XYZ file of C-alpha atoms in Angstrom:
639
model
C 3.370 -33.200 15.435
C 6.667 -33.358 13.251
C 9.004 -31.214 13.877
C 9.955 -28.610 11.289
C 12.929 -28.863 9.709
C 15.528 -26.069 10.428
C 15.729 -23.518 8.284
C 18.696 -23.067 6.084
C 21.072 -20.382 5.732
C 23.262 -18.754 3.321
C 25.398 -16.215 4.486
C 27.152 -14.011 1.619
C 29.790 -11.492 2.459
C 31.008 -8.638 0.766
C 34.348 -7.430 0.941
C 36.908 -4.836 -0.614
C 40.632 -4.517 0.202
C 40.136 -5.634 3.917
C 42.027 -8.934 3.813
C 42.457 -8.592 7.676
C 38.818 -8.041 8.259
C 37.711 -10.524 5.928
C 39.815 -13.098 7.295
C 38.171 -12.097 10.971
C 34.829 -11.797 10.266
C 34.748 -15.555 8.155
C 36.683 -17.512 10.815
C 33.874 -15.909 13.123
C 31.226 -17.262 10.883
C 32.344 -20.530 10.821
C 33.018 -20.800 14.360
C 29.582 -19.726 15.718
C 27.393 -21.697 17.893
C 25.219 -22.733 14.587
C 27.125 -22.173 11.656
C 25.137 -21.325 8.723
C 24.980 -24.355 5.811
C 26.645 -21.900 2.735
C 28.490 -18.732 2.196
C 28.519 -17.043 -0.639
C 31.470 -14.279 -0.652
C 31.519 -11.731 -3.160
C 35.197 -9.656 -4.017
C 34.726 -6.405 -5.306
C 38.099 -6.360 -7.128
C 40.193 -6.667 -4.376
C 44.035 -5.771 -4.906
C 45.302 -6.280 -1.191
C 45.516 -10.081 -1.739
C 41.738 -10.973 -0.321
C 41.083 -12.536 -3.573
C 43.652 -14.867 -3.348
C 42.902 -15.644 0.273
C 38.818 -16.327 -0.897
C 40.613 -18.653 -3.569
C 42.319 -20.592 -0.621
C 39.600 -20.364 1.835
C 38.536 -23.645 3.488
C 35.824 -24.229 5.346
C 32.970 -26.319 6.624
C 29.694 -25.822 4.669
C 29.255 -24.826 0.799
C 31.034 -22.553 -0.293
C 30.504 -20.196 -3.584
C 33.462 -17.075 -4.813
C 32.482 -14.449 -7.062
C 35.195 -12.088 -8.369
C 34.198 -9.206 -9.892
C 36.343 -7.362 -12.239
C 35.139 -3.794 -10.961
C 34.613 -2.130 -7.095
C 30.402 -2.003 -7.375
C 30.458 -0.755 -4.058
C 27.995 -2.940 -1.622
C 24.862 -1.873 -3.298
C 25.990 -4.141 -6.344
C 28.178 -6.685 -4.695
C 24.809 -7.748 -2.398
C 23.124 -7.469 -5.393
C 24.585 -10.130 -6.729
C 25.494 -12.129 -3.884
C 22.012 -12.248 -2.702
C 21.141 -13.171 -6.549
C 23.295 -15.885 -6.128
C 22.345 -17.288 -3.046
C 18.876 -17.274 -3.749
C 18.807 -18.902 -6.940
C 21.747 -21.729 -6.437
C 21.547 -21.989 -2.808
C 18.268 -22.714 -1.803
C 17.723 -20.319 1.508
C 15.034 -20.015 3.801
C 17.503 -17.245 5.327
C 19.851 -14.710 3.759
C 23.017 -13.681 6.321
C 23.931 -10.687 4.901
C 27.253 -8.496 5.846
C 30.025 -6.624 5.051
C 33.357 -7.473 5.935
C 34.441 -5.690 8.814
C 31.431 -7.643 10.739
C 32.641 -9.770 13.055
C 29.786 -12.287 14.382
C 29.622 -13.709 17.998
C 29.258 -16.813 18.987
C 25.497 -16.655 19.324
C 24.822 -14.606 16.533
C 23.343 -16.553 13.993
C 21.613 -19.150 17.115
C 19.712 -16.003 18.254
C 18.145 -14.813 14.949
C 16.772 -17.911 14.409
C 15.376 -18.481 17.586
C 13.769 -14.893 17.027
C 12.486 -16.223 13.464
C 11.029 -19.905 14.957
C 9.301 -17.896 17.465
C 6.634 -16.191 14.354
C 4.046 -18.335 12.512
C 4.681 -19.572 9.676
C 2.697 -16.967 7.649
C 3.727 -14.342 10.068
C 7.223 -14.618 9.382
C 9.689 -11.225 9.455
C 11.013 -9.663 6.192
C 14.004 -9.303 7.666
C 15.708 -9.688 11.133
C 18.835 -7.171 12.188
C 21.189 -8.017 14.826
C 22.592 -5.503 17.253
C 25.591 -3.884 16.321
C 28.408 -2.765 18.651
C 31.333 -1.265 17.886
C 34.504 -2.938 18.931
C 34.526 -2.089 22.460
C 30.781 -3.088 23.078
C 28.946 0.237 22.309
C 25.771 0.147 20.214
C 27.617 1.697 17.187
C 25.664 4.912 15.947
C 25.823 4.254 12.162
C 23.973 1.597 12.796
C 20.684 2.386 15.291
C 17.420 0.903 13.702
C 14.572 3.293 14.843
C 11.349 1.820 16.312
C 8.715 1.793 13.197
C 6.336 5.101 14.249
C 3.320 3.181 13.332
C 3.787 -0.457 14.753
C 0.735 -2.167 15.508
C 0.527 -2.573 19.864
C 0.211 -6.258 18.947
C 3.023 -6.684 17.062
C 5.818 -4.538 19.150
C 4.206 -6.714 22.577
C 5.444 -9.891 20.616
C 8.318 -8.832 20.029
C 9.217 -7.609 23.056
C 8.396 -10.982 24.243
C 11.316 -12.658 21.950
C 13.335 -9.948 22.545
C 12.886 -7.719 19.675
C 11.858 -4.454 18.416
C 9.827 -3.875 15.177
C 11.768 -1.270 13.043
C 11.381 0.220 9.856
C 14.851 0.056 7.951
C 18.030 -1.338 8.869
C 21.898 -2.126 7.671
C 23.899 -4.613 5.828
C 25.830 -4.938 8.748
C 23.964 -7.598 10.027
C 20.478 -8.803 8.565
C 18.900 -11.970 8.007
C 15.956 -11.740 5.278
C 13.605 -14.360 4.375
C 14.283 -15.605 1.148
C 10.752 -15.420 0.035
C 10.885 -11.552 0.385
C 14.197 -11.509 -1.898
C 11.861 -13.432 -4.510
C 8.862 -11.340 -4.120
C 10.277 -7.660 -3.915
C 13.635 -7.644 -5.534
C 17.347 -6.896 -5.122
C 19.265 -4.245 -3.439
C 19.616 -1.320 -6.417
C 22.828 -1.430 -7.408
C 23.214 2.301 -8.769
C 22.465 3.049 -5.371
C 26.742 3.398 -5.086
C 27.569 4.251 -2.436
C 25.088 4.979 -0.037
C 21.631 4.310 1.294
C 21.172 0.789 -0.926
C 20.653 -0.874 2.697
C 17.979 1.467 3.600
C 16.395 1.411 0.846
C 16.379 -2.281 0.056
C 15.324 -2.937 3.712
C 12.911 -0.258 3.825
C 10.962 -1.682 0.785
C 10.727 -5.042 2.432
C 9.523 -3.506 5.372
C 6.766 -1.113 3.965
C 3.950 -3.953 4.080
C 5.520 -6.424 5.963
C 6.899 -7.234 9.576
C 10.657 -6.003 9.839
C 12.639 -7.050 13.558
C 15.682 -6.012 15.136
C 16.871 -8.363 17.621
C 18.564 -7.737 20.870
C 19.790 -11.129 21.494
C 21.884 -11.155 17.700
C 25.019 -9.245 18.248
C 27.448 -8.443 15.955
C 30.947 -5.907 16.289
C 30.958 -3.626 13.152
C 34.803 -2.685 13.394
C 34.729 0.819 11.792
C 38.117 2.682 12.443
C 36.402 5.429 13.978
C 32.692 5.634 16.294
C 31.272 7.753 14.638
C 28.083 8.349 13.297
C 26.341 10.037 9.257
C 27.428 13.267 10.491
C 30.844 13.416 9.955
C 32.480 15.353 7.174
C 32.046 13.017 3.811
C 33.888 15.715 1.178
C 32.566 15.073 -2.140
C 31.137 11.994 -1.478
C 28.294 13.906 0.296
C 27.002 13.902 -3.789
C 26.470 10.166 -3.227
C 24.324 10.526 -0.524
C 22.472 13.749 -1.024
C 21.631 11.638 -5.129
C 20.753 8.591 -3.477
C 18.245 10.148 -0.824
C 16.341 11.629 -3.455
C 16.105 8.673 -5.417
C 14.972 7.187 -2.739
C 12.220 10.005 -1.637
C 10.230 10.049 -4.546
C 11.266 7.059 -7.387
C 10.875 4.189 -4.913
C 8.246 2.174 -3.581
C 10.348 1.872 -0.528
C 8.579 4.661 1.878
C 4.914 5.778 2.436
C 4.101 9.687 2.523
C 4.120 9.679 6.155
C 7.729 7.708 5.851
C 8.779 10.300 4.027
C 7.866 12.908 5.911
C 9.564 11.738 8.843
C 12.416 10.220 7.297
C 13.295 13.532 4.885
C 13.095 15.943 8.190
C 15.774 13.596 9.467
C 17.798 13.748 6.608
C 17.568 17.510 6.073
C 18.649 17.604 9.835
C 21.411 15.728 9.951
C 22.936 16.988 6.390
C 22.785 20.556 8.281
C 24.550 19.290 11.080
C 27.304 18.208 8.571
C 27.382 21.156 6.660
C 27.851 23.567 10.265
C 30.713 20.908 11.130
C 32.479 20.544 7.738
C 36.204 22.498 7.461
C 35.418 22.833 3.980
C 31.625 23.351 3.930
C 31.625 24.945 0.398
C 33.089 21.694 -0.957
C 29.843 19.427 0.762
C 27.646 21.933 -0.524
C 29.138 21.810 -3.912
C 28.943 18.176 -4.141
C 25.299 18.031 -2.806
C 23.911 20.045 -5.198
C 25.816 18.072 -7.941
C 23.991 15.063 -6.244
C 20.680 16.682 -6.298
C 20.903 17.831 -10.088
C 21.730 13.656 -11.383
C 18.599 12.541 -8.959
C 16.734 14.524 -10.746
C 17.614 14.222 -13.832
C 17.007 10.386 -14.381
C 16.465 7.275 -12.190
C 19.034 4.361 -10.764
C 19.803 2.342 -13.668
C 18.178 -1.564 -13.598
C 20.586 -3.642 -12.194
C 20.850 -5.691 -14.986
C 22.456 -2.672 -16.893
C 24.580 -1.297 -13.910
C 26.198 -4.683 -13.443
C 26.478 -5.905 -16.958
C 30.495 -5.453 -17.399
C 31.643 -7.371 -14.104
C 29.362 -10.007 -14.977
C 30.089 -10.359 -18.501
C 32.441 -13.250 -17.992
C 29.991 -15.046 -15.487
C 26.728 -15.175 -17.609
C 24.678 -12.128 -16.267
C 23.002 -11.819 -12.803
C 21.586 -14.747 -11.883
C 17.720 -15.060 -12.350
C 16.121 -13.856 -9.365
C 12.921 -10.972 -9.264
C 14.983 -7.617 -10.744
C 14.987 -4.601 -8.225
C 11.629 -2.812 -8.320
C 11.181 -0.029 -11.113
C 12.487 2.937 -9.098
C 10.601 5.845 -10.634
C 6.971 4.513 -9.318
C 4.927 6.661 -6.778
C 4.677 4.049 -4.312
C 0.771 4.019 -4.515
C 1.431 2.640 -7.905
C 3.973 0.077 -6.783
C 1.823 -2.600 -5.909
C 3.174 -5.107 -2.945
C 4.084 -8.472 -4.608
C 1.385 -11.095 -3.848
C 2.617 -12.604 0.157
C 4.064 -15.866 0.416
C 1.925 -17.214 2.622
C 0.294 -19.576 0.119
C 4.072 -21.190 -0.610
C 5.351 -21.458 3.506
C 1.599 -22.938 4.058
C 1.832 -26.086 1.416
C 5.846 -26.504 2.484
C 4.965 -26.957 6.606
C 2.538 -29.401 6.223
C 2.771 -31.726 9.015
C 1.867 -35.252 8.725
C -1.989 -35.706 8.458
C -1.635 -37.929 11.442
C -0.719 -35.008 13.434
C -3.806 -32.715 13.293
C -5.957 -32.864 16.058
C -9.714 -33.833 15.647
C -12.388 -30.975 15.050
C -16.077 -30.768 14.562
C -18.218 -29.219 11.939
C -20.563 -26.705 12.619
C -23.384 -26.280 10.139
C -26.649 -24.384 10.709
C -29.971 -25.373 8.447
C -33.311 -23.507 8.565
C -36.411 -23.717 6.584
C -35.314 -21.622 3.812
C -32.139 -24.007 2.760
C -32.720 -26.331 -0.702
C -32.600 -30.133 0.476
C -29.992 -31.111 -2.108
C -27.812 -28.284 -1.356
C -27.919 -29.354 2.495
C -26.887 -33.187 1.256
C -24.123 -31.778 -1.293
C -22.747 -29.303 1.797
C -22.608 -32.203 4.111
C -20.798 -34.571 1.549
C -18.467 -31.771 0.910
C -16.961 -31.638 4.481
C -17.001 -35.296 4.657
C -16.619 -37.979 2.198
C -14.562 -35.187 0.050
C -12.313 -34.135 2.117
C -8.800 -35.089 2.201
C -8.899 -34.498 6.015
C -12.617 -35.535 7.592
C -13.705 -34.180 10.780
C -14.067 -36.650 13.988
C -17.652 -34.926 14.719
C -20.209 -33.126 12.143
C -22.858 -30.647 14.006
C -25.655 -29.904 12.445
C -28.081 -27.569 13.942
C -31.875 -27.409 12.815
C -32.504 -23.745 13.620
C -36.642 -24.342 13.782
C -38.785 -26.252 11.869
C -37.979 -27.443 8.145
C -39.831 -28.926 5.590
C -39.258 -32.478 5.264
C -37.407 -32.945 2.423
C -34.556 -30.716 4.437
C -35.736 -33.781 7.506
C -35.361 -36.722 5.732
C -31.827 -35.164 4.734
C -30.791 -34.832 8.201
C -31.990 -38.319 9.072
C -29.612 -39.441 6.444
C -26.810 -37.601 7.892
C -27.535 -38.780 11.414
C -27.735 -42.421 9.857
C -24.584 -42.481 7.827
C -21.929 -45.181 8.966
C -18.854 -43.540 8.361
C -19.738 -39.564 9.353
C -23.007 -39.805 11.490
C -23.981 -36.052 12.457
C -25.051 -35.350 15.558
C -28.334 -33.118 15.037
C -29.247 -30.807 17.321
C -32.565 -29.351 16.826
C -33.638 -26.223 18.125
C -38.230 -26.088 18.411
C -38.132 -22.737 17.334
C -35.775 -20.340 15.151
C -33.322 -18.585 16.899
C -31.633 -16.856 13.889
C -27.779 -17.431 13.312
C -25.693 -16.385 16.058
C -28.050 -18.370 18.854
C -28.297 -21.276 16.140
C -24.147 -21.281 16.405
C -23.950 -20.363 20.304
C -25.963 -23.805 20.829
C -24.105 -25.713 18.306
C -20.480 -24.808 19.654
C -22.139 -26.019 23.232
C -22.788 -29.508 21.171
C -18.976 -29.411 19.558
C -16.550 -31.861 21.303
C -13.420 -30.552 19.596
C -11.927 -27.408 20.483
C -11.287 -26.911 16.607
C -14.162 -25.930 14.854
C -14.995 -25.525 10.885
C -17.726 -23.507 9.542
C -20.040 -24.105 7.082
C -23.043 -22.684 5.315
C -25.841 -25.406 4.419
C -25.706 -24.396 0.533
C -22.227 -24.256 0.173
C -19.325 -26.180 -1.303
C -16.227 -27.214 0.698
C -12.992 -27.629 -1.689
C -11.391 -31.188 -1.280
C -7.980 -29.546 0.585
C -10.259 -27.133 2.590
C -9.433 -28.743 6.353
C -6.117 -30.046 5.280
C -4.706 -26.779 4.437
C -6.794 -24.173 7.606
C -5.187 -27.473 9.969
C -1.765 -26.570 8.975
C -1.599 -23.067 10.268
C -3.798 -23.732 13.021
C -1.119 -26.341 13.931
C 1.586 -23.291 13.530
C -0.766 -21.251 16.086
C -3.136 -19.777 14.969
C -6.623 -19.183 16.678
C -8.588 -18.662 13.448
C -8.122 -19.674 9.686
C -10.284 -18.500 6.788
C -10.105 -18.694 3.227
C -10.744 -16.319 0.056
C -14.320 -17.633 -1.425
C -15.796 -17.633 -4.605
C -19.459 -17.146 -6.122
C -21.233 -19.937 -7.402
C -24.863 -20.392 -8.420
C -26.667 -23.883 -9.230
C -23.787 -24.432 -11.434
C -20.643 -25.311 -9.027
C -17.792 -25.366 -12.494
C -19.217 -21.428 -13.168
C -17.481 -19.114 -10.666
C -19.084 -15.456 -10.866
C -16.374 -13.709 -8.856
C -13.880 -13.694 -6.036
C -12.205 -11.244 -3.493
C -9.024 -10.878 -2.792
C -8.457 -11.828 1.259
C -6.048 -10.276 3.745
C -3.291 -13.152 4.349
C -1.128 -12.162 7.168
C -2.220 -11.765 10.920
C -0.740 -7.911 10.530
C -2.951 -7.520 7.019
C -5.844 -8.498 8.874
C -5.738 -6.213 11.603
C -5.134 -3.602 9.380
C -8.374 -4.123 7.493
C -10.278 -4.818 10.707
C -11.488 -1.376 11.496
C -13.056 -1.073 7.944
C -14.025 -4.328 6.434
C -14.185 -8.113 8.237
C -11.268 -9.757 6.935
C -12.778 -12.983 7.316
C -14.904 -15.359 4.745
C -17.386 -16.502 7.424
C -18.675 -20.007 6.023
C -14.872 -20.421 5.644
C -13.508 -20.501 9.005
C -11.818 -22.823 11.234
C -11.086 -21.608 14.466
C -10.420 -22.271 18.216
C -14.039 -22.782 20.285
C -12.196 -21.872 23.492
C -11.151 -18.326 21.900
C -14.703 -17.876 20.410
C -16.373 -18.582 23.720
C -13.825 -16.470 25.668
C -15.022 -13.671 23.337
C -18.241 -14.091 24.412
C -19.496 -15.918 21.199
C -21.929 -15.204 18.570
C -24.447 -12.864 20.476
C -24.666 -8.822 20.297
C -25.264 -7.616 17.113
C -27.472 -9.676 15.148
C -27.138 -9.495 10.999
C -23.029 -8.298 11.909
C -22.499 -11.330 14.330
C -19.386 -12.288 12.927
C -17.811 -9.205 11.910
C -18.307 -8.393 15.711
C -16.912 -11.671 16.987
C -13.391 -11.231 15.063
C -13.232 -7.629 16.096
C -13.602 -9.177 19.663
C -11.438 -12.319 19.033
C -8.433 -10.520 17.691
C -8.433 -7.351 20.228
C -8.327 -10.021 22.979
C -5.020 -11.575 21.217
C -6.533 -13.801 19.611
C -3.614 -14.363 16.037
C -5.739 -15.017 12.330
C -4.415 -16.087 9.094
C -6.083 -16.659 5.483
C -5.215 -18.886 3.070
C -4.913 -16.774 -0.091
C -6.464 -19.436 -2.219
C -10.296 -20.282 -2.612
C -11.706 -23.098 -0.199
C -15.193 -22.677 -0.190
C -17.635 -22.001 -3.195
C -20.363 -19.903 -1.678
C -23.740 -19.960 -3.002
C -25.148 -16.266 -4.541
C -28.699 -16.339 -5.136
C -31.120 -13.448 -6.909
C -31.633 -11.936 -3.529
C -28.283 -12.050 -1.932
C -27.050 -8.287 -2.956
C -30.831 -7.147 -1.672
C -30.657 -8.638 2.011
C -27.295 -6.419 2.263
C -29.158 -3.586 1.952
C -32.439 -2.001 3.355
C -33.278 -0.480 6.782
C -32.611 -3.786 9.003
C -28.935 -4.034 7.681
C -28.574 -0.019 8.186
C -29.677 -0.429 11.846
C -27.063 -3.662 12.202
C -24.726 -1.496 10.531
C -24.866 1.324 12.956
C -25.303 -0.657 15.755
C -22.005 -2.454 15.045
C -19.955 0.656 14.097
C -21.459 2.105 17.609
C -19.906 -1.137 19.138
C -16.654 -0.814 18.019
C -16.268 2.808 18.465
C -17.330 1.859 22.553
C -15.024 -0.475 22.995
C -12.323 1.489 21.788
C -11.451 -0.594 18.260
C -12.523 2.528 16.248
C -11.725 6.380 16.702
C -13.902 8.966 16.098
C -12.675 9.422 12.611
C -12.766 6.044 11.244
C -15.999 5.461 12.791
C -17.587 8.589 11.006
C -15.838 6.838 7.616
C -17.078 4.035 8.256
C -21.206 5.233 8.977
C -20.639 7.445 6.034
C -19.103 4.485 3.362
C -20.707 1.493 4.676
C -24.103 3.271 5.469
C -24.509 4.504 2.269
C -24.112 1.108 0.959
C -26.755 -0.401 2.848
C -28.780 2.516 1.107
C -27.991 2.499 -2.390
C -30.482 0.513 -4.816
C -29.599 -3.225 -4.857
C -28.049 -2.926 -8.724
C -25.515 -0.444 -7.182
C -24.571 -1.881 -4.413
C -23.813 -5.249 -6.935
C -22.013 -3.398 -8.933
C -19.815 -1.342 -6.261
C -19.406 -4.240 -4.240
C -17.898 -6.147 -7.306
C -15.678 -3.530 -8.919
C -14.290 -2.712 -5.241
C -13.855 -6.225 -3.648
C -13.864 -9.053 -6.408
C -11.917 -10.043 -8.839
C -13.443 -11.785 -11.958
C -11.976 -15.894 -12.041
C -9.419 -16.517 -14.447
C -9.557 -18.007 -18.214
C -8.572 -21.434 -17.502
C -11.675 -23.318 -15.572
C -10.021 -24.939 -12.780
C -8.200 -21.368 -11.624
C -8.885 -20.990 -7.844
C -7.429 -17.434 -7.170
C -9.091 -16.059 -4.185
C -11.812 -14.473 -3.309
C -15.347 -14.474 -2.076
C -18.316 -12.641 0.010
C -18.632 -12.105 3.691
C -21.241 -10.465 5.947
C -20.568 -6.872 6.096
């Protein structure tokens, strides 16, 4: 396999009448054990001679100096830093930190080897370093907390690199993808002069992965170690403002965030209060804080920052800073970036390892739908497999044998046919196909449907990043394949998926590639007929095995008249309950979600078949897009 390339940094810096800690922190940047390949320093009006220093600075990567005419504080200098390296810099990373940050040798060398060590669609919104104070203390102002509800998975990773997951973090120190910049915005920059770093990171964090490294040290070289709860004076307004802001017109935290968060904040702002020698004077200022929070919302950036940018052409296009007013139901996470990282790794074709294709027939598949699946995963395919298995599941009719004769006799993709006397129904039809499978990589496919030209190309590259299995969002087709009916929306991330595991499958089934060895250490197919798959990821992923979707549509599955009715009905009910009784056993449900779930998805099975169409559409599909050749994701799975 080709190696990856490494990913590239841009570090900005922002800094206000500290020429001596500016001048620290930068020759510490550049003298690191990896340097990073730009810095992008922003001056908040300096008038202690910095900016003449930045003018004069010399060093070895690009270099970019913004001068504002205004202090914006470091909620809108890092807004526009981070503006700026994102759009003229071209960052996988962003290095953020103020400039009394003083980086260690093996400060930046850590982070990344905390960000190699996650898949390429698994990647962290954001990665803090450790901060000590000057003489090696973990500095107080800046302890991430643990996030509450981390998934066991994801904090055992971590730990294994070296990490904790966390929910928030400072400027201090923090490396965030660039793709997360893109997607969910800027730092606010009327967030002056507190809480722009929690909020900012917090927002990232909500529906993504968020690390804090223990390996990534930096010294923050405060003049005192202290921690929030010192006396602030009138600046307590700031923070008191800003809090509330952030509490109910930001996407940033969910209701149990804020919950947890707010009793924090109430606890520590007493603690201040009892402390204060003037405590009249914090009140004072608080409630002036709490009056302008309520009275409007943070300002867009574009409008906060428009004077000490006048001269420079505006902030530089990147996505604005979310609207903060939104409850965060209604703030909608940007579409992941899964879809971008997966088409920029590719690895050379030459580098995927060979795989088999497993595709079941029985007597109730249409001939020319078996030969047009077939073709589809073979002649089509940008990628062919080295074996195609094709397993007769009973007797067929002979147009559906002379079709498999065909495949067995074709020069360039003979199948190997395996066929069973009698019908075993799908999961012992697969079980006795994977035994016939020489690859450990294994594509499914269903003998009426339609395998996209990039299918195996694109599930190859993230199986090559790791991944165990790969599926795809589908979309309904009936005998016309250029007519797409509808499409669902697919979890992308390993962390989305196990989120939606206890409720829905989160995999496509004709659309997966996967890892034979992880399906048959699962135990394979067998155990609850009609569910079998739904069952075998819940197995495959509690047993550590890692999944990933490709957001975009692969596979056009086949909907006939009857396909809404064989969801429903008294068998499905039974397989329904039977599965939900599974998972509750083995401990992947509670008590509550598996009385949701016999509730929700037993009614379904219940409802007349028009309903259940129409529910099953309006919840879990998305209609296809105007233009024709639109392949936004979707599709139909068992259960």
């Amino acid at each position: 396999m080709t190696e990856a390339r490494a990913p590239r940094v841009v570090a900005v810096v922002v800094s206000y009448n500290r020429r001596e800690l500016l001048e620290r922190s930068l020759l510490a940047l550049a003298a690191g054990d990896r340097a990073p390949d730009a810095l992008v320093v922003v001056d908040n009006a300096s008038t202690d001679g910095s900016g003449e220093f930045l003018e004069a600075l010399d060093v070895p990567f690009d270099y970019e100096l913004i001068r504002l005419t205004e202090n914006t504080g470091g909620a809108g200098g890092f807004a526009v830093g981070m503006a700026a390296a994102v759009t003229r810099h071209r960052p996988d990373l962003v290095w953020i930190m103020d400039d009394d940050t003083v980086p260690l040798s093996g400060t930046l060398a850590e982070a990344l080897r905390l960000w190699k060590a996650y898949p390429a669609t698994d990647k962290p919104a954001f990665i803090a370093s450790r901060v000590a104070w000057s003489d090696g203390r973990d500095h107080p102002m800046n302890t991430m907390r643990d996030r509450w509800d981390a998934a066991p998975a994801d904090r055992s990773f971590a730990a294994a690199n070296r990490a904790r997951v966390v929910r928030s973090a400072s400027f201090v120190s923090l490396f965030v993808d660039a793709d997360a910049i893109r997607d969910l915005g800027l730092p606010v920059a009327d967030y002056f002069l507190w809480n722009d770093d929690f909020e900012f990171t917090a927002r990232l964090a909500r529906r993504r992965l968020a690390l804090a490294s223990l390996d990534s040290v930096v010294e923050h070289h405060t003049k005192t170690y202290d921690s929030h709860t010192v006396d602030v004076g009138e600046r307590f307004r700031f923070e008191v403002r800003n809090k509330v802001w952030m509490f109910f017109r930001s996407p940033a935290l969910a209701p149990m965030d804020k919950l947890l968060y707010g009793g924090s904040s109430l606890r520590r702002w007493a603690v201040m209060v009892r402390n204060s020698a003037h405590p009249g004077i914090v009140l004072k200022a608080g409630i002036a804080g709490l009056c302008e929070a309520v009275s409007h919302a943070p300002r867009p950036n574009e409008e906060v920052l428009a004077a000490v940018l006048a001269g420079a052409g505006g902030l530089p296009g990147v996505a604005p800073s979310p609207p903060q007013g939104l409850h965060p139901a209604e703030a909608a996470a940007r579409p992941g970036t899964a879809a971008q990282r997966e088409r920029a790794l590719q690895p050379e074709r030459a580098a995927f390892p060979e795989f088999s294709v497993l595709l079941p027939v029985y007597a109730g598949d249409a001939a020319h739908r078996v030969r047009r699946a077939i073709a589809s995963v073979t002649i089509d395919q940008t990628i062919a497999p080295s074996q195609v298995v094709i397993v007769r599941d009973g007797p067929v009719g002979e147009e559906i044998e002379a079709v498999l004769r065909e495949a067995e006799s074709n020069p360039d993709h003979p199948a190997d046919v395996l066929r069973l006397p009698a019908g075993v129904g799908l999961a012992g039809a697969l079980d006795a196909g994977l035994e016939r499978c020489r690859h450990d990589v294994v594509a499914r496919m269903d003998a009426d449907d339609v395998a996209l030209r990039e299918r195996f190309e694109r599930q190859l590259t993230l199986l090559a990043d790791g991944y165990d299995i790969v599926g795809s969002a589908i979309a309904e087709i009936g005998d016309d394949e250029s007519h797409r009916f509808a499409s669902r929306p697919v979890p992308v991330t390993h962390r989305e998926i196990m989120a939606q595991l206890d409720f829905r499958t989160p995999f496509n089934h004709p659309s997966v590639m996967y890892r034979a060895s992880a399906v048959r250490a699962a135990g394979g197919y067998r155990g609850v007929p009609d569910m079998e798959d739904y069952w075998l990821w819940a197995r495959m992923l509690h047993r550590g095995s890692r999944g990933a979707n490709v957001p975009d549509v692969l596979v056009l599955y086949r909907v006939s008249d009857g396909a809404y009715a064989r969801r429903g009905g008294g068998r499905m009910l039974l397989a329904e309950l039977r599965l939900q009784r599974h998972m509750l056993a083995s401990g992947y449900l509670g008590p509550l979600a598996f009385g949701r779930n016999v509730l929700v998805r037993g009614a379904y099975r219940l409802v007349p078949t028009r309903v259940r169409r129409r529910s099953y559409r309006s919840a879990f599909t998305e209609l296809p897009a105007a233009a024709p050749q639109a392949t936004v994701g979707s599709g139909e799975a068992a259960g």
